[in-house]
Amino acid sequence: MGLQEDSRQLEEDDRRYLWLPFTQMLEWEQETPVIIVEGRDCFIRDIYGKWYLDGVSSLWVNIFGHRKKALDDALRNQVDRISHSTMLGLSNEPAIQLAEKLIACTSRGLTGEEKAGTVDMQHAVSRPSSALSRVFYSDNGSTAVEVALKMAFQYWQHLGEQDRTSFLSLNNAYHGDTLGAVSVGGIDIFHKVFEPLLFRTFRSPSPHCYRCELGEQYPDCGLSCAERMEEVLREHHRQIAAVIIEPLVQAAGGMIVSPPGYLKRVRELCTAFNVLLIADEVATGFGRTGRMFACQHENVVPDIMCLSKGITGGYLPLAATLATENIYRAFLGEFKDLKT
């Protein structure tokens, strides 16, 4: 077959065999699919030779662009040695090297000290938030969030706080498409249909100044959205394992940028009420907000951080869930304790 015939066959096979994410396939089957065969820098080319600007960076993962020689060469060199080795009972050189670099990157510019702020309550505490020091690998952002949720829940179970079985998340939040991640999500178009399958989650208003849920104006509002979070934590903190947020930007929710001081205030509240803070930096990490990680804009150290997307520049599926030494040590024990 010639080029045109090959291309049409690909289009037919696409309609016959593929099921695309977040796509109404009835409409897709009636259109001519755009089938990509090549990428170069920030451009991608289809089967007919037409070039496009990859304006979404292949959904926010290609932070360096396509076909970067340094990345191509590194991938080839690793494949020449070994392509995969389990981390169940084994370790490997790249995993160790990357973990060290991730910890160094997340520590840069952060003091690791967070105070209880202005919350004046009998149960409030003022304790240092230890730096992120441990890396748990997985393969995608949703799974990184699942790991974080399970890690936070299990942490409190190991400490004997059996009632901490819920989480607090924001309206307009997006943390992935697996069931745990959907449970802490807050976008109806993605999540509403799955409600019967989801675990209980407390909600707090989105820090959406342009369309404030509370009808107020920043900065006169005094961060009323954070005050609502404080109310939830005051009443339910003994049931909540962690607060999970997308620091600085709720990306899938509409690129909602939180106002200055909001992220730091959330950290203060979590410290005051002795609740873990999970920072989902899957979309914001690796320079997307102008710093390596969004938390660094307000010198906030989360207890757990979720990373993916830009971590490999879009070359391979990879994710990491970073945790503090305090959390890591809660899992240490004899094998019979089943704390892994």
PDB file of C-alpha atoms in Angstrom, residues 136-151 175-178 180-181 278-282 304-309 318-322:
ATOM      1  CA  PHE A 136       8.468   5.688  47.251  1.00  0.00           C
ATOM      2  CA  TYR A 137       8.240   4.994  43.507  1.00  0.00           C
ATOM      3  CA  SER A 138       5.198   4.124  41.400  1.00  0.00           C
ATOM      4  CA  ASP A 139       4.233   4.658  37.765  1.00  0.00           C
ATOM      5  CA  ASN A 140       1.710   7.516  37.424  1.00  0.00           C
ATOM      6  CA  GLY A 141       0.229  10.498  39.199  1.00  0.00           C
ATOM      7  CA  SER A 142      -2.988   8.795  40.292  1.00  0.00           C
ATOM      8  CA  THR A 143      -1.000   5.988  41.875  1.00  0.00           C
ATOM      9  CA  ALA A 144       1.319   8.476  43.583  1.00  0.00           C
ATOM     10  CA  VAL A 145      -1.801   9.969  45.183  1.00  0.00           C
ATOM     11  CA  GLU A 146      -3.144   6.525  46.119  1.00  0.00           C
ATOM     12  CA  VAL A 147       0.175   5.771  47.812  1.00  0.00           C
ATOM     13  CA  ALA A 148      -0.002   9.085  49.688  1.00  0.00           C
ATOM     14  CA  LEU A 149      -3.549   8.442  50.917  1.00  0.00           C
ATOM     15  CA  LYS A 150      -2.717   4.927  52.088  1.00  0.00           C
ATOM     16  CA  MET A 151       0.517   6.153  53.645  1.00  0.00           C
ATOM     17  CA  HIS A 175      -5.996  14.272  42.014  1.00  0.00           C
ATOM     18  CA  GLY A 176      -6.375  11.490  39.448  1.00  0.00           C
ATOM     19  CA  ASP A 177      -8.813   8.879  38.211  1.00  0.00           C
ATOM     20  CA  THR A 178      -8.310   5.853  40.445  1.00  0.00           C
ATOM     21  CA  GLY A 180      -9.004   6.866  46.039  1.00  0.00           C
ATOM     22  CA  ALA A 181      -7.886   9.839  43.970  1.00  0.00           C
ATOM     23  CA  ILE A 278      -0.272  16.072  51.227  1.00  0.00           C
ATOM     24  CA  ALA A 279       0.940  18.303  48.384  1.00  0.00           C
ATOM     25  CA  ASP A 280      -0.094  16.930  44.993  1.00  0.00           C
ATOM     26  CA  GLU A 281       2.610  18.398  42.748  1.00  0.00           C
ATOM     27  CA  VAL A 282       1.939  16.012  39.864  1.00  0.00           C
ATOM     28  CA  ILE A 304       3.905  13.996  51.821  1.00  0.00           C
ATOM     29  CA  MET A 305       4.499  15.152  48.237  1.00  0.00           C
ATOM     30  CA  CYS A 306       3.228  13.479  45.049  1.00  0.00           C
ATOM     31  CA  LEU A 307       5.280  13.801  41.854  1.00  0.00           C
ATOM     32  CA  SER A 308       4.876  12.532  38.287  1.00  0.00           C
ATOM     33  CA  LYS A 309       4.362  14.018  34.784  1.00  0.00           C
ATOM     34  CA  LEU A 318       7.086   7.207  36.517  1.00  0.00           C
ATOM     35  CA  ALA A 319       5.885   8.741  39.761  1.00  0.00           C
ATOM     36  CA  ALA A 320       7.180   9.245  43.269  1.00  0.00           C
ATOM     37  CA  THR A 321       5.605   9.827  46.658  1.00  0.00           C
ATOM     38  CA  LEU A 322       7.968  11.616  49.030  1.00  0.00           C
TER      39      LEU A 322
END
